[in-house]
Structure formats: C-alpha cells, structure tokens
Backbone as numpy.savetxt, mean C-alpha at the origin, in Angstrom:
# Nx Ny Nz CAx CAy CAz Cx Cy Cz
5.52 -23.71 -6.95 4.66 -22.43 -7.09 5.54 -21.67 -6.82
5.73 -20.20 -7.57 6.59 -19.25 -7.67 5.76 -18.13 -6.69
7.19 -17.65 -5.98 6.64 -17.34 -5.14 7.42 -16.20 -5.34
6.12 -14.76 -5.57 6.33 -13.00 -5.28 6.38 -12.43 -4.46
7.17 -11.71 -4.22 8.50 -10.33 -3.59 6.93 -9.38 -3.93
6.66 -8.85 -2.01 5.86 -6.58 -2.29 6.20 -6.37 -1.18
6.99 -5.61 -1.39 7.10 -4.33 -0.34 5.76 -3.56 0.68
5.87 -4.59 1.90 4.93 -4.02 2.69 4.32 -5.46 3.69
3.17 -4.98 4.03 2.35 -6.29 4.83 0.87 -6.35 3.38
0.49 -7.79 4.13 -0.77 -7.82 3.58 -1.80 -6.91 3.65
-2.34 -6.35 2.81 -2.91 -5.62 2.47 -2.59 -4.29 1.79
-1.37 -4.09 2.15 -1.25 -3.05 0.68 -1.13 -3.09 -0.93
-1.17 -1.27 -1.53 -1.13 -1.65 -3.10 -0.32 -2.45 -3.15
0.73 -2.83 -2.82 1.39 -3.85 -3.92 1.36 -5.59 -3.57
1.30 -5.46 -2.99 0.13 -7.01 -2.20 -1.40 -7.53 -2.49
-1.87 -6.29 -2.77 -3.57 -6.41 -3.72 -2.63 -6.61 -5.16
-1.63 -5.69 -5.83 -1.69 -5.82 -7.70 -0.94 -7.68 -6.78
0.32 -8.29 -6.62 0.48 -9.48 -6.19 -0.22 -10.58 -6.09
-1.72 -10.19 -5.30 -2.61 -10.97 -6.13 -3.57 -11.00 -7.21
-3.34 -10.24 -7.67 -3.66 -9.71 -9.06 -3.36 -10.70 -9.61
-1.91 -10.84 -9.81 -1.09 -10.75 -10.83 -1.59 -12.05 -11.13
-0.20 -12.59 -9.44 -0.69 -13.98 -9.07 -1.14 -14.39 -8.20
-2.16 -15.01 -8.54 -3.08 -15.76 -7.90 -3.23 -17.29 -6.81
-1.82 -17.44 -8.17 -2.42 -18.30 -7.39 -0.75 -19.34 -6.67
-0.08 -18.16 -6.88 1.55 -17.89 -6.02 1.71 -17.22 -3.66
2.69 -18.04 -4.02 3.05 -17.72 -2.33 3.56 -15.95 -2.67
2.96 -14.67 -1.95 3.81 -13.76 -1.88 4.08 -13.73 -0.36
4.99 -12.69 -0.51 6.56 -12.97 0.32 6.11 -10.98 0.56
5.95 -11.24 2.25 5.65 -10.02 2.67 7.47 -9.69 2.44
7.80 -7.87 2.01 9.31 -7.24 1.75 9.33 -7.00 3.15
9.89 -6.08 4.01 10.18 -4.33 5.16 10.37 -3.76 3.73
11.00 -3.35 2.70 10.69 -2.46 1.66 10.98 -3.14 0.46
11.52 -1.98 -1.55 11.47 -2.02 -2.06 13.31 -2.99 -2.14
13.82 -2.27 -1.57 14.81 -2.57 -2.61 15.28 -4.57 -1.61
14.10 -4.85 -0.46 14.74 -6.02 0.05 13.33 -7.28 -0.49
11.71 -6.51 -1.35 12.04 -7.37 -1.94 12.81 -7.25 -4.20
13.08 -6.29 -4.56 14.24 -6.73 -6.10 15.24 -7.72 -5.29
15.96 -7.07 -5.17 17.31 -8.56 -3.67 16.46 -9.61 -3.79
15.45 -9.94 -3.53 14.99 -11.76 -3.80 14.92 -12.39 -4.68
15.11 -11.90 -5.03 15.04 -11.47 -7.66 16.24 -12.54 -6.91
16.37 -10.99 -7.12 18.03 -10.83 -8.16 18.65 -12.05 -7.07
18.65 -12.68 -5.35 19.46 -13.59 -6.13 19.11 -15.28 -5.21
17.09 -14.74 -6.40 16.37 -16.58 -6.77 15.98 -16.78 -5.04
16.10 -16.31 -4.32 14.68 -16.34 -3.18 13.16 -16.22 -4.36
13.60 -15.71 -4.95 11.84 -15.35 -5.63 11.45 -15.08 -6.49
10.85 -15.81 -6.88 10.54 -15.65 -9.51 10.05 -14.28 -9.65
9.78 -13.04 -8.90 9.45 -11.60 -9.18 9.13 -11.14 -8.60
8.60 -10.09 -8.01 8.64 -8.71 -7.48 7.57 -7.84 -7.64
6.92 -7.36 -7.49 5.59 -6.60 -8.05 6.15 -4.98 -6.90
6.91 -3.81 -7.80 6.84 -3.08 -6.87 6.21 -1.63 -7.65
6.36 -0.83 -6.34 5.05 0.14 -8.04 6.46 1.76 -8.63
5.75 1.58 -9.75 6.85 2.59 -10.09 6.11 4.21 -10.58
5.72 4.40 -10.22 4.87 6.09 -10.51 3.50 5.41 -10.27
3.53 7.25 -9.11 1.36 7.60 -9.12 1.73 9.09 -9.55
0.27 8.80 -10.12 -0.62 9.74 -10.58 -0.03 11.56 -10.04
-0.33 11.33 -8.78 -1.18 11.95 -7.72 0.89 12.56 -7.17
0.68 11.78 -6.67 2.36 11.75 -6.35 4.05 11.69 -6.81
3.48 11.68 -8.00 5.21 11.21 -9.37 5.70 9.89 -9.01
6.73 10.12 -9.98 7.66 8.47 -9.59 8.32 7.78 -7.73
8.26 6.96 -8.23 9.25 6.38 -6.97 10.27 5.82 -6.92
11.30 6.90 -7.06 13.09 7.08 -6.68 13.46 5.60 -6.31
13.18 5.47 -5.65 13.50 4.12 -5.56 13.29 2.97 -5.88
12.62 3.33 -6.60 12.67 1.72 -7.12 13.31 2.26 -8.95
12.28 3.26 -9.67 13.68 3.58 -9.92 14.97 3.57 -10.52
16.06 4.04 -8.94 17.30 3.59 -8.88 17.76 1.59 -9.15
16.53 1.38 -8.19 16.38 -0.36 -8.04 17.05 -0.88 -10.08
15.74 -0.06 -10.28 15.40 -0.24 -11.73 16.55 0.00 -12.56
17.15 0.74 -12.41 18.37 1.60 -13.67 19.64 1.20 -12.73
19.50 -0.28 -12.80 20.34 -1.15 -12.57 20.54 -2.56 -13.59
19.39 -2.23 -14.10 19.91 -3.73 -15.33 20.10 -4.98 -14.38
19.35 -5.34 -13.52 20.02 -7.14 -13.44 18.38 -7.36 -13.68
17.40 -7.19 -13.47 15.78 -7.40 -13.56 15.51 -6.91 -15.40
14.57 -8.47 -15.75 13.86 -7.67 -15.96 12.14 -6.79 -15.73
11.19 -6.65 -17.54 10.38 -5.46 -16.32 9.41 -7.29 -17.16
8.53 -7.32 -16.61 8.13 -8.64 -17.18 5.95 -8.70 -17.22
5.61 -7.33 -17.03 4.09 -6.49 -16.76 3.80 -5.35 -16.56
2.72 -5.19 -17.09 2.83 -3.95 -15.72 1.15 -4.12 -15.13
1.02 -3.07 -14.14 -0.51 -2.78 -14.26 -1.23 -1.71 -13.66
-1.54 -1.20 -13.51 -2.14 0.36 -13.04 -3.44 -0.02 -12.28
-2.96 0.17 -10.95 -4.33 -0.02 -9.95 -4.50 1.68 -9.31
-6.16 1.54 -9.31 -7.01 2.85 -9.12 -6.56 3.11 -7.52
-6.58 4.05 -7.25 -6.20 4.06 -6.32 -7.24 4.53 -4.85
-7.53 4.05 -4.42 -9.05 5.09 -3.52 -8.10 4.85 -2.23
-7.95 5.64 -1.37 -8.24 5.66 -0.01 -9.46 5.58 1.02
-9.55 4.96 1.76 -10.56 4.66 2.67 -10.21 5.04 4.56
-10.71 5.36 5.74 -11.06 6.04 6.82 -11.60 4.08 7.04
-11.05 4.45 7.79 -10.87 2.64 8.29 -11.04 2.96 9.74
-11.35 2.21 11.20 -12.00 2.38 12.50 -12.29 1.12 13.22
-11.92 1.19 14.35 -12.59 -0.39 14.98 -14.03 0.23 15.35
-13.70 -0.68 15.03 -15.54 -1.94 15.15 -15.50 -1.33 16.57
-16.89 -1.04 16.92 -17.43 -0.32 17.24 -17.78 2.01 17.70
-16.28 2.36 16.48 -16.12 3.84 16.00 -17.37 3.81 15.46
-17.37 5.38 15.41 -17.64 5.84 14.53 -17.18 7.14 14.23
-17.15 7.53 12.95 -16.23 9.03 11.80 -16.43 9.78 13.24
-17.78 10.96 14.03 -17.13 11.66 15.10 -17.18 10.91 16.69
-15.70 9.91 16.09 -14.91 9.48 17.26 -13.83 9.79 17.18
-13.42 10.42 15.85 -12.25 10.13 15.79 -11.19 11.19 15.69
-10.75 11.27 15.77 -9.34 11.64 16.35 -7.75 12.57 16.27
-7.84 11.12 15.45 -6.50 11.20 14.56 -6.47 10.15 13.91
-5.12 10.00 13.20 -5.52 9.70 11.72 -3.91 8.95 11.06
-4.01 7.52 11.03 -2.92 6.66 10.84 -1.88 6.77 9.62
-1.56 6.71 8.36 -1.24 6.02 7.70 0.64 6.96 6.46
0.66 6.10 5.69 1.98 6.58 4.64 1.76 7.79 4.36
2.64 8.50 4.57 3.05 10.09 4.12 1.86 10.59 2.52
2.59 10.11 1.23 1.03 10.01 0.84 0.47 9.74 0.88
-0.18 8.71 1.35 -2.16 8.80 1.73 -2.10 9.87 2.34
-1.58 10.09 3.18 -2.13 12.05 4.00 -1.63 12.56 3.50
-0.86 13.58 2.16 -0.82 13.91 1.37 -1.82 13.92 0.07
-2.32 13.03 -0.12 -3.18 12.31 -1.09 -4.67 13.29 -0.53
-4.82 12.94 1.04 -6.67 13.16 1.91 -5.84 14.58 2.86
-4.85 15.15 2.49 -5.03 16.21 2.82 -6.70 17.19 3.04
-6.33 17.44 2.69 -7.54 18.18 2.59 -8.92 17.18 2.93
-9.15 16.55 2.89 -9.89 15.95 3.92 -9.80 15.95 5.91
-8.40 15.29 6.27 -8.07 15.63 7.27 -7.64 17.06 7.47
-8.20 18.58 6.87 -8.62 19.23 7.36 -9.31 19.56 8.02
-10.44 18.90 6.84 -11.91 20.02 7.55 -12.50 19.01 8.63
-11.33 17.61 9.23 -12.44 17.22 9.89 -11.51 17.11 11.08
-10.24 18.16 11.32 -9.45 18.53 12.39 -8.69 17.58 12.73
-7.93 16.74 12.13 -7.73 14.74 12.17 -6.24 15.87 12.63
-5.63 15.18 13.57 -3.49 15.24 13.75 -3.53 13.18 12.84
-2.63 13.89 12.85 -1.94 13.05 12.30 -0.87 12.08 12.68
-0.23 11.21 12.20 0.53 10.33 12.47 0.68 9.03 11.12
2.13 8.90 11.00 3.11 8.69 9.93 3.68 7.49 10.30
3.20 6.47 8.88 2.99 5.14 9.43 4.23 4.87 7.64
5.37 3.08 8.04 5.39 2.73 6.63 5.09 3.15 5.87
3.95 2.59 5.82 3.03 2.21 4.46 1.40 1.74 5.18
-0.11 2.02 4.05 -1.22 2.03 4.15 -1.00 1.02 4.21
-1.31 -0.43 4.55 -1.58 -1.06 5.07 -0.84 -1.33 6.42
0.16 -1.40 6.96 0.78 -0.75 8.66 -0.50 0.12 9.41
-0.75 0.63 8.96 -1.75 1.83 9.54 -2.56 0.86 10.24
-2.99 0.64 9.03 -4.30 -0.08 9.97 -4.58 -1.55 10.33
-2.89 -2.14 10.62 -2.33 -3.14 11.15 -2.65 -2.92 12.52
-2.27 -1.13 12.58 -1.40 -1.18 13.46 -2.58 -0.13 14.48
-3.71 0.28 14.18 -5.25 0.07 14.26 -5.74 -0.09 14.62
-5.69 -1.60 14.57 -6.80 -3.11 14.77 -6.04 -3.08 16.20
-4.54 -3.31 16.15 -3.67 -3.74 17.49 -4.16 -2.40 18.51
-3.98 -1.89 18.52 -4.71 -0.41 19.58 -5.75 -0.57 19.68
-7.05 -0.79 19.36 -8.15 -1.09 19.86 -8.92 0.38 20.37
-7.91 1.18 19.44 -8.57 3.17 20.83 -9.69 3.17 19.40
-10.70 3.76 20.59 -12.14 4.03 19.11 -12.05 5.55 18.21
-11.03 6.35 18.62 -10.29 7.42 18.84 -9.39 8.18 17.21
-9.26 5.96 16.39 -7.45 7.06 16.35 -8.16 5.45 14.85
-7.67 5.73 13.16 -8.25 5.62 12.75 -7.19 5.43 11.11
-7.30 4.35 10.77 -6.12 4.44 9.72 -7.12 4.69 8.11
-5.70 5.21 7.20 -6.52 5.42 5.31 -5.16 4.19 5.19
-6.49 3.25 4.25 -6.36 2.37 4.28 -6.83 1.80 3.00
-6.51 1.57 2.35 -7.66 0.23 0.93 -8.12 -0.98 1.79
-9.38 -0.42 0.76 -10.50 -1.38 1.64 -9.91 -2.68 2.13
-9.52 -4.15 1.56 -8.61 -5.24 1.57 -7.73 -4.87 2.59
-7.16 -4.30 2.51 -6.84 -4.26 4.30 -7.38 -3.52 5.57
-9.38 -3.29 5.22 -9.89 -3.04 6.48 -9.91 -5.00 6.42
-10.22 -5.48 5.08 -10.72 -6.98 5.47 -9.75 -7.95 6.56
-8.45 -7.65 6.10 -7.54 -8.93 5.89 -6.97 -7.65 7.64
-7.60 -6.60 8.05 -7.60 -6.23 9.60 -8.49 -7.18 10.81
-9.27 -6.64 10.17 -11.42 -6.54 10.62 -11.85 -5.10 11.59
-11.08 -4.57 10.20 -12.05 -2.93 10.20 -12.41 -2.20 9.90
-13.45 -1.65 10.94 -15.10 -1.28 9.66 -14.39 0.62 8.66
-14.99 0.41 7.76 -14.92 1.33 6.61 -15.55 2.83 7.35
-14.77 3.53 7.40 -16.15 5.29 8.51 -16.12 5.65 7.42
-14.80 6.21 6.40 -15.62 7.62 5.09 -14.71 6.05 3.74
-15.14 6.56 2.79 -14.56 5.50 1.95 -14.18 6.87 0.60
-13.34 6.69 -0.17 -12.78 6.89 -1.62 -12.72 9.13 -0.75
-11.64 8.68 0.21 -11.42 10.39 0.86 -10.33 10.65 -0.04
-9.49 10.05 -1.31 -8.53 10.46 -1.43 -9.18 12.22 -1.97
-8.77 12.95 -2.16 -8.90 14.83 -3.26 -9.16 14.12 -4.40
-8.66 13.80 -5.76 -8.76 13.48 -6.85 -9.39 11.80 -6.81
-10.25 12.48 -8.37 -10.95 10.33 -8.86 -9.23 10.42 -9.44
-8.09 10.40 -10.26 -7.99 10.22 -10.85 -6.82 9.51 -10.57
-6.53 9.11 -9.44 -5.53 8.57 -8.34 -5.01 7.13 -8.79
-4.76 7.02 -9.23 -3.91 5.36 -10.02 -2.59 5.89 -9.62
-1.77 4.16 -9.05 -0.35 3.36 -9.19 0.09 2.99 -10.29
0.98 3.35 -10.89 1.47 1.47 -11.73 2.72 0.92 -11.48
1.95 0.17 -10.96 3.48 -1.65 -10.76 3.65 -2.02 -12.19
5.19 -2.95 -11.52 5.50 -3.59 -12.48 6.27 -4.93 -12.05
6.43 -5.77 -12.42 6.28 -7.35 -12.40 7.08 -8.00 -12.70
8.83 -7.49 -11.33 10.34 -8.10 -12.07 10.75 -9.66 -12.31
11.12 -9.85 -12.96 11.99 -11.09 -12.76 13.61 -11.07 -13.32
14.12 -12.01 -13.26 15.66 -11.98 -13.41 15.58 -12.67 -15.55
16.26 -11.91 -15.36 16.43 -12.33 -16.94 17.23 -13.66 -17.51
16.72 -13.84 -19.00 16.98 -15.30 -18.53 17.90 -15.95 -20.06
C-alpha cells in the first residue's frame, strides 16, 4: 500500500487533499513541509502532498524552495477551495466565544469576522492543530478556525460557517514523488 506524506495532522487541508488524491493509501502526518518532502526523498513515503500557492495569501515560499532542489517530480495538482469555519466544543454557542485559535494565514483570511466579533486571537501551527487544541481544552469561550473535516475529526460543533472574507479562497497543492 502506498504511503503519502502531508504536513500537519488529521483534518489539515493537506490531509484533506491527500485523502482525496490517494483514498486507499496510508496517510503519514509530518511536522512540517520539509519533513514531508524528505520522507519521499529518503523512500520512507511514496509521495507527498504539499501546498504551493493560496489565492489569498500567495505562494508558499518554503515549499517553493524545497521544490526548487529538483529532487522530486510533480505528479499531479489539486486545487482545494478553502472555507474557514468557527468551531467550538459541544455546548458552546457563538455568543460564548471570546478567543479564536488558528494558523496565522487563516486568522488573516478571517480578520474582518474576528474584528466584527471582538475576538482575541491565538496562533497555532495549522488549522487542524487549532481544532485539536480547542477539543482538548474543552473551554466554552474558545473556538478554532478550521475546516469542517477538522470539526468532524475532533468532535467539535460548527458555530458559524464560511467566515473567511473572500469566496474565492483556494489553495493549489501538488503531489510529488521520486524521479524514476
């Protein structure tokens, strides 16, 4: 069975894409883009799914630098529409939320919404990790900004959907593998 690396944890947008491109593979969580990339170079994994560009935030510089090494080839591209959602613990309501946790770019994508609601912000490594953190804390006044997939994985309640400022928010991912 193929092993597919991605950066982040279950529920991260890269994990969503890895599952869509390789539904029957083993999906391997990596702590960052470099670890995912290196796992393919070393032969530990067959491919890696990496984000290369977001329509709102621009190119992912770290991934561009890794790909410029030329050690791996691009097999396929996949563009994922990005919808950010406000996720809280069971029993919480939108009116309870005082603080939101998410990845810096996700917070930026939802800046207007955050300001309109007067939320305090806390940065996380990625959106799925923010969802897991909220699930672990079990505090009614703290919510995550993440995907609906992350809500399902971490047992969170969707308090508000599609809170990002633009409807045209997409991230382009590539699946890369060793050259043959």
